[in-house]
CSV table of N, CA, C and O in Angstrom, one decimal:
chain,number,residue,atom,x,y,z
A,1131,VAL,N,0.8,-1.2,0.0
A,1131,VAL,CA,0.0,0.0,0.0
A,1131,VAL,C,0.9,1.2,0.0
A,1131,VAL,O,0.6,2.2,-0.7
A,1132,ARG,N,1.9,1.2,0.8
A,1132,ARG,CA,2.8,2.4,0.9
A,1132,ARG,C,3.4,2.8,-0.5
A,1132,ARG,O,3.4,3.9,-0.8
A,1133,ALA,N,3.8,1.7,-1.2
A,1133,ALA,CA,4.4,2.0,-2.5
A,1133,ALA,C,3.4,2.6,-3.5
A,1133,ALA,O,3.7,3.5,-4.2
A,1134,SER,N,2.1,2.1,-3.4
A,1134,SER,CA,1.1,2.7,-4.3
A,1134,SER,C,0.8,4.1,-3.9
A,1134,SER,O,0.5,5.0,-4.7
A,1135,VAL,N,0.8,4.4,-2.6
A,1135,VAL,CA,0.5,5.8,-2.1
A,1135,VAL,C,1.6,6.7,-2.7
A,1135,VAL,O,1.3,7.8,-3.2
A,1136,LEU,N,2.8,6.3,-2.5
A,1136,LEU,CA,4.0,7.1,-2.9
A,1136,LEU,C,4.0,7.3,-4.4
A,1136,LEU,O,4.3,8.4,-5.0
A,1137,LYS,N,3.6,6.2,-5.2
A,1137,LYS,CA,3.6,6.3,-6.6
A,1137,LYS,C,2.6,7.3,-7.1
A,1137,LYS,O,2.8,7.9,-8.2
A,1138,GLN,N,1.5,7.5,-6.4
A,1138,GLN,CA,0.4,8.4,-6.7
A,1138,GLN,C,0.8,9.8,-6.3
A,1138,GLN,O,0.1,10.8,-6.6
A,1139,GLY,N,1.9,10.0,-5.6
A,1139,GLY,CA,2.4,11.3,-5.2
A,1139,GLY,C,1.8,11.8,-3.9
A,1139,GLY,O,1.9,13.0,-3.6
A,1140,TYR,N,1.3,10.9,-3.1
A,1140,TYR,CA,0.7,11.2,-1.8
A,1140,TYR,C,1.7,10.8,-0.7
A,1140,TYR,O,2.6,10.1,-0.9
A,1141,ARG,N,1.4,11.3,0.5
A,1141,ARG,CA,2.1,10.8,1.7
A,1141,ARG,C,1.2,10.1,2.6
A,1141,ARG,O,0.0,10.6,2.7
A,1142,MET,N,1.6,9.1,3.2
A,1142,MET,CA,0.7,8.3,4.1
A,1142,MET,C,0.0,9.2,5.2
A,1142,MET,O,-1.1,9.0,5.4
A,1143,GLU,N,0.8,10.0,5.7
A,1143,GLU,CA,0.3,10.9,6.9
A,1143,GLU,C,-0.7,11.9,6.4
A,1143,GLU,O,-1.4,12.4,7.2
A,1144,ASP,N,-0.8,12.1,5.1
A,1144,ASP,CA,-1.8,13.1,4.6
A,1144,ASP,C,-3.1,12.5,4.2
A,1144,ASP,O,-4.1,13.2,3.8
A,1145,MET,N,-3.2,11.2,4.3
A,1145,MET,CA,-4.4,10.5,3.8
A,1145,MET,C,-5.4,10.2,5.0
A,1145,MET,O,-4.9,9.9,6.1
A,1146,ASP,N,-6.7,10.4,4.7
A,1146,ASP,CA,-7.6,10.0,5.7
A,1146,ASP,C,-7.9,8.5,5.6
A,1146,ASP,O,-7.5,7.8,4.6
A,1147,SER,N,-8.7,7.9,6.4
A,1147,SER,CA,-9.0,6.5,6.4
A,1147,SER,C,-9.7,6.0,5.2
A,1147,SER,O,-9.4,5.0,4.6
A,1148,GLU,N,-10.6,6.8,4.6
A,1148,GLU,CA,-11.3,6.4,3.4
A,1148,GLU,C,-10.3,6.4,2.2
A,1148,GLU,O,-10.4,5.4,1.4
A,1149,GLU,N,-9.5,7.3,2.1
A,1149,GLU,CA,-8.5,7.3,1.0
A,1149,GLU,C,-7.5,6.1,1.1
A,1149,GLU,O,-7.2,5.5,0.1
A,1150,PHE,N,-7.1,5.9,2.4
A,1150,PHE,CA,-6.2,4.7,2.6
A,1150,PHE,C,-6.9,3.4,2.2
A,1150,PHE,O,-6.3,2.6,1.5
A,1151,CYS,N,-8.1,3.3,2.6
A,1151,CYS,CA,-8.9,2.0,2.3
A,1151,CYS,C,-9.1,1.9,0.8
A,1151,CYS,O,-9.0,0.8,0.3
A,1152,ALA,N,-9.4,3.0,0.1
A,1152,ALA,CA,-9.6,2.9,-1.3
A,1152,ALA,C,-8.3,2.5,-2.0
A,1152,ALA,O,-8.3,1.6,-2.9
A,1153,ILE,N,-7.2,3.0,-1.6
A,1153,ILE,CA,-5.9,2.6,-2.2
A,1153,ILE,C,-5.6,1.1,-1.9
A,1153,ILE,O,-5.1,0.4,-2.7
A,1154,HIS,N,-5.9,0.7,-0.7
A,1154,HIS,CA,-5.6,-0.6,-0.2
A,1154,HIS,C,-6.5,-1.6,-1.1
A,1154,HIS,O,-6.0,-2.6,-1.6
A,1155,LEU,N,-7.8,-1.3,-1.3
A,1155,LEU,CA,-8.6,-2.1,-2.1
A,1155,LEU,C,-8.1,-2.1,-3.5
A,1155,LEU,O,-8.1,-3.2,-4.2
A,1156,ALA,N,-7.7,-1.0,-4.0
A,1156,ALA,CA,-7.1,-1.0,-5.4
A,1156,ALA,C,-5.9,-1.9,-5.6
A,1156,ALA,O,-5.8,-2.6,-6.6
A,1157,THR,N,-5.1,-1.9,-4.6
A,1157,THR,CA,-3.9,-2.8,-4.7
A,1157,THR,C,-4.3,-4.3,-4.6
A,1157,THR,O,-3.7,-5.1,-5.3
A,1158,LEU,N,-5.3,-4.6,-3.8
A,1158,LEU,CA,-5.8,-6.0,-3.8
A,1158,LEU,C,-6.4,-6.4,-5.1
A,1158,LEU,O,-6.1,-7.5,-5.6
A,1159,CYS,N,-7.2,-5.5,-5.7
A,1159,CYS,CA,-7.8,-5.8,-7.0
A,1159,CYS,C,-6.7,-5.9,-8.1
A,1159,CYS,O,-6.8,-6.8,-8.9
A,1160,GLU,N,-5.8,-5.0,-8.1
A,1160,GLU,CA,-4.7,-5.1,-9.1
A,1160,GLU,C,-3.9,-6.4,-9.0
A,1160,GLU,O,-3.6,-7.0,-10.0
A,1161,ALA,N,-3.6,-6.8,-7.7
A,1161,ALA,CA,-2.9,-8.1,-7.5
A,1161,ALA,C,-3.7,-9.3,-8.0
A,1161,ALA,O,-3.2,-10.2,-8.6
A,1162,ALA,N,-5.0,-9.3,-7.7
A,1162,ALA,CA,-5.9,-10.4,-8.2
A,1162,ALA,C,-5.9,-10.5,-9.7
A,1162,ALA,O,-5.8,-11.6,-10.3
A,1163,VAL,N,-6.1,-9.3,-10.4
A,1163,VAL,CA,-6.1,-9.4,-11.8
A,1163,VAL,C,-4.8,-9.8,-12.4
A,1163,VAL,O,-4.7,-10.6,-13.3
A,1164,ARG,N,-3.7,-9.3,-11.8
A,1164,ARG,CA,-2.3,-9.6,-12.3
A,1164,ARG,C,-2.1,-11.1,-12.1
A,1164,ARG,O,-1.6,-11.8,-13.0
A,1165,ASN,N,-2.5,-11.7,-11.0
A,1165,ASN,CA,-2.3,-13.1,-10.8
A,1165,ASN,C,-3.2,-14.0,-11.7
A,1165,ASN,O,-2.8,-15.0,-12.2
A,1166,LEU,N,-4.4,-13.5,-12.0
A,1166,LEU,CA,-5.2,-14.2,-13.0
A,1166,LEU,C,-4.6,-14.2,-14.4
A,1166,LEU,O,-4.6,-15.2,-15.1
A,1167,GLU,N,-4.0,-13.1,-14.8
A,1167,GLU,CA,-3.4,-13.0,-16.1
A,1167,GLU,C,-2.1,-13.8,-16.2
A,1167,GLU,O,-1.8,-14.4,-17.2
A,1168,GLU,N,-1.4,-14.0,-15.1
A,1168,GLU,CA,-0.2,-14.7,-15.0
A,1168,GLU,C,-0.4,-16.2,-14.8
A,1168,GLU,O,0.6,-17.0,-14.9
A,1169,ALA,N,-1.6,-16.6,-14.5
A,1169,ALA,CA,-1.9,-18.0,-14.1
A,1169,ALA,C,-2.0,-18.9,-15.3
A,1169,ALA,O,-2.1,-20.2,-15.1
A,1170,ASP,N,-1.9,-18.4,-16.5
A,1170,ASP,CA,-1.9,-19.2,-17.7
A,1170,ASP,C,-3.1,-20.2,-17.8
A,1170,ASP,O,-2.9,-21.4,-18.0
A,1171,GLY,N,-4.2,-19.7,-17.4
A,1171,GLY,CA,-5.4,-20.6,-17.5
A,1171,GLY,C,-5.7,-21.4,-16.3
A,1171,GLY,O,-6.7,-22.1,-16.2
A,1172,LEU,N,-4.8,-21.3,-15.3
A,1172,LEU,CA,-5.0,-22.1,-14.1
A,1172,LEU,C,-5.8,-21.4,-13.0
A,1172,LEU,O,-6.4,-22.1,-12.2
A,1173,GLY,N,-6.0,-20.1,-13.1
A,1173,GLY,CA,-6.8,-19.4,-12.2
A,1173,GLY,C,-8.2,-19.2,-12.6
A,1173,GLY,O,-8.5,-19.4,-13.8
A,1174,LEU,N,-9.0,-18.9,-11.7
A,1174,LEU,CA,-10.5,-18.7,-12.0
A,1174,LEU,C,-11.0,-17.6,-11.1
A,1174,LEU,O,-10.9,-17.7,-9.9
A,1175,ALA,N,-11.6,-16.6,-11.7
A,1175,ALA,CA,-12.3,-15.5,-11.0
A,1175,ALA,C,-13.7,-16.0,-10.8
A,1175,ALA,O,-14.4,-16.5,-11.7
A,1176,VAL,N,-14.2,-15.8,-9.6
A,1176,VAL,CA,-15.6,-16.2,-9.3
A,1176,VAL,C,-16.3,-15.0,-8.7
A,1176,VAL,O,-15.9,-14.3,-7.8
A,1177,LYS,N,-17.5,-14.6,-9.3
A,1177,LYS,CA,-18.3,-13.5,-8.9
A,1177,LYS,C,-18.9,-13.8,-7.6
A,1177,LYS,O,-19.6,-14.8,-7.4
A,1178,TYR,N,-18.7,-12.9,-6.6
A,1178,TYR,CA,-19.3,-13.1,-5.3
A,1178,TYR,C,-20.8,-12.8,-5.3
A,1178,TYR,O,-21.2,-11.8,-5.9
A,1179,HIS,N,-21.6,-13.6,-4.8
A,1179,HIS,CA,-23.1,-13.4,-4.7
A,1179,HIS,C,-23.6,-14.3,-3.6
A,1179,HIS,O,-23.0,-15.2,-3.1
A,1180,PRO,N,-24.9,-14.0,-3.1
A,1180,PRO,CA,-25.4,-14.8,-2.0
A,1180,PRO,C,-25.5,-16.3,-2.1
A,1180,PRO,O,-25.4,-17.0,-1.2
A,1181,ASP,N,-25.6,-16.8,-3.4
A,1181,ASP,CA,-25.7,-18.2,-3.6
A,1181,ASP,C,-24.3,-18.8,-4.1
A,1181,ASP,O,-24.3,-19.7,-4.9
A,1182,LEU,N,-23.2,-18.3,-3.6
A,1182,LEU,CA,-21.9,-18.7,-4.0
A,1182,LEU,C,-21.6,-20.1,-3.9
A,1182,LEU,O,-20.9,-20.7,-4.7
A,1183,VAL,N,-22.2,-20.8,-2.8
A,1183,VAL,CA,-21.9,-22.2,-2.6
A,1183,VAL,C,-22.4,-23.0,-3.8
A,1183,VAL,O,-21.7,-24.0,-4.2
A,1184,HIS,N,-23.5,-22.7,-4.4
A,1184,HIS,CA,-23.9,-23.4,-5.6
A,1184,HIS,C,-23.1,-23.2,-6.8
A,1184,HIS,O,-22.9,-24.0,-7.7
A,1185,THR,N,-22.5,-22.0,-6.9
A,1185,THR,CA,-21.6,-21.7,-8.0
A,1185,THR,C,-20.4,-22.7,-7.9
A,1185,THR,O,-19.9,-23.2,-8.9
A,1186,PHE,N,-19.9,-22.9,-6.7
A,1186,PHE,CA,-18.8,-23.9,-6.5
A,1186,PHE,C,-19.2,-25.3,-6.7
A,1186,PHE,O,-18.6,-26.1,-7.5
A,1187,LEU,N,-20.4,-25.7,-6.1
A,1187,LEU,CA,-20.8,-27.1,-6.3
A,1187,LEU,C,-21.2,-27.4,-7.7
A,1187,LEU,O,-20.9,-28.5,-8.2
A,1188,ASP,N,-21.8,-26.5,-8.4
A,1188,ASP,CA,-22.4,-26.8,-9.8
A,1188,ASP,C,-21.4,-26.4,-10.9
A,1188,ASP,O,-21.6,-26.8,-12.0
A,1189,GLY,N,-20.5,-25.5,-10.6
A,1189,GLY,CA,-19.6,-25.0,-11.6
A,1189,GLY,C,-18.2,-25.1,-11.4
A,1189,GLY,O,-17.5,-25.8,-12.2
A,1190,VAL,N,-17.6,-24.6,-10.3
A,1190,VAL,CA,-16.2,-24.6,-10.1
A,1190,VAL,C,-15.6,-26.0,-9.9
A,1190,VAL,O,-14.7,-26.4,-10.5
A,1191,PHE,N,-16.2,-26.7,-9.0
A,1191,PHE,CA,-15.7,-28.1,-8.7
A,1191,PHE,C,-15.7,-29.0,-9.9
A,1191,PHE,O,-14.7,-29.5,-10.3
A,1192,PRO,N,-16.9,-29.1,-10.6
A,1192,PRO,CA,-16.9,-30.0,-11.8
A,1192,PRO,C,-16.2,-29.4,-13.0
A,1192,PRO,O,-15.5,-30.2,-13.7
A,1193,ASN,N,-16.2,-28.2,-13.3
A,1193,ASN,CA,-15.7,-27.6,-14.5
A,1193,ASN,C,-14.3,-27.2,-14.4
A,1193,ASN,O,-13.5,-27.2,-15.4
A,1194,HIS,N,-13.9,-26.7,-13.3
A,1194,HIS,CA,-12.5,-26.2,-13.1
A,1194,HIS,C,-11.6,-27.2,-12.5
A,1194,HIS,O,-10.5,-27.4,-13.0
A,1195,PHE,N,-12.1,-27.9,-11.5
A,1195,PHE,CA,-11.2,-28.9,-10.8
A,1195,PHE,C,-11.5,-30.3,-11.3
A,1195,PHE,O,-10.9,-31.2,-10.9
A,1196,HIS,N,-12.5,-30.5,-12.1
A,1196,HIS,CA,-12.9,-31.8,-12.7
A,1196,HIS,C,-13.2,-32.7,-11.5
A,1196,HIS,O,-12.9,-33.9,-11.6
A,1197,LEU,N,-13.9,-32.2,-10.5
A,1197,LEU,CA,-14.4,-33.0,-9.4
A,1197,LEU,C,-15.9,-33.1,-9.4
A,1197,LEU,O,-16.6,-32.0,-9.4
A,1198,LEU,N,-16.4,-34.3,-9.5
A,1198,LEU,CA,-17.9,-34.4,-9.3
A,1198,LEU,C,-18.2,-34.5,-7.8
A,1198,LEU,O,-17.6,-35.3,-7.1
A,1199,VAL,N,-19.2,-33.8,-7.4
A,1199,VAL,CA,-19.6,-33.8,-6.0
A,1199,VAL,C,-20.9,-34.6,-5.9
A,1199,VAL,O,-21.9,-34.2,-6.4
A,1200,ASP,N,-20.8,-35.7,-5.2
A,1200,ASP,CA,-22.0,-36.5,-5.0
A,1200,ASP,C,-22.9,-35.9,-4.0
A,1200,ASP,O,-22.6,-34.9,-3.4
A,1201,GLN,N,-24.0,-36.5,-3.8
A,1201,GLN,CA,-25.0,-35.9,-2.8
A,1201,GLN,C,-24.5,-35.9,-1.4
A,1201,GLN,O,-24.7,-34.9,-0.7
A,1202,ALA,N,-23.7,-36.9,-1.0
A,1202,ALA,CA,-23.1,-36.8,0.3
A,1202,ALA,C,-22.2,-35.6,0.5
A,1202,ALA,O,-22.2,-34.9,1.5
A,1203,GLY,N,-21.4,-35.4,-0.6
A,1203,GLY,CA,-20.5,-34.2,-0.6
A,1203,GLY,C,-21.2,-32.9,-0.5
A,1203,GLY,O,-20.9,-32.0,0.2
A,1204,ARG,N,-22.3,-32.8,-1.3
A,1204,ARG,CA,-23.1,-31.6,-1.4
A,1204,ARG,C,-23.7,-31.4,0.0
A,1204,ARG,O,-23.7,-30.2,0.5
A,1205,ASP,N,-24.2,-32.4,0.7
A,1205,ASP,CA,-24.8,-32.3,2.0
A,1205,ASP,C,-23.8,-31.8,3.0
A,1205,ASP,O,-24.1,-30.9,3.8
A,1206,ARG,N,-22.5,-32.3,2.9
A,1206,ARG,CA,-21.5,-31.8,3.8
A,1206,ARG,C,-21.2,-30.3,3.6
A,1206,ARG,O,-21.0,-29.6,4.6
A,1207,VAL,N,-21.1,-29.9,2.4
A,1207,VAL,CA,-20.8,-28.5,2.1
A,1207,VAL,C,-21.9,-27.7,2.5
A,1207,VAL,O,-21.7,-26.6,3.2
A,1208,LEU,N,-23.1,-28.0,2.3
A,1208,LEU,CA,-24.3,-27.2,2.6
A,1208,LEU,C,-24.5,-27.2,4.1
A,1208,LEU,O,-25.1,-26.2,4.7
A,1209,LYS,N,-24.0,-28.2,4.8
A,1209,LYS,CA,-24.2,-28.2,6.3
A,1209,LYS,C,-23.3,-27.1,7.0
A,1209,LYS,O,-23.7,-26.6,8.0
A,1210,VAL,N,-22.2,-26.8,6.3
A,1210,VAL,CA,-21.3,-25.8,6.9
A,1210,VAL,C,-21.9,-24.4,6.6
A,1210,VAL,O,-22.0,-23.5,7.3
């Protein structure tokens, strides 16, 4: 975060909490995108939403990891 702040021409001590959090979030997003680009197809971005568990059970596990989740496995995941 400090490097990003300095790169933008700001000083840490001149930033309020909202500005600091915005830059911190930007660095996290930049790192995530960079890692996806460098993953050579091995990474997967997943949109966060209230029914995320079914995205993993019905999409990510079978299509990305090539793992079929049987009913017992689904029940264990949904129990958590």
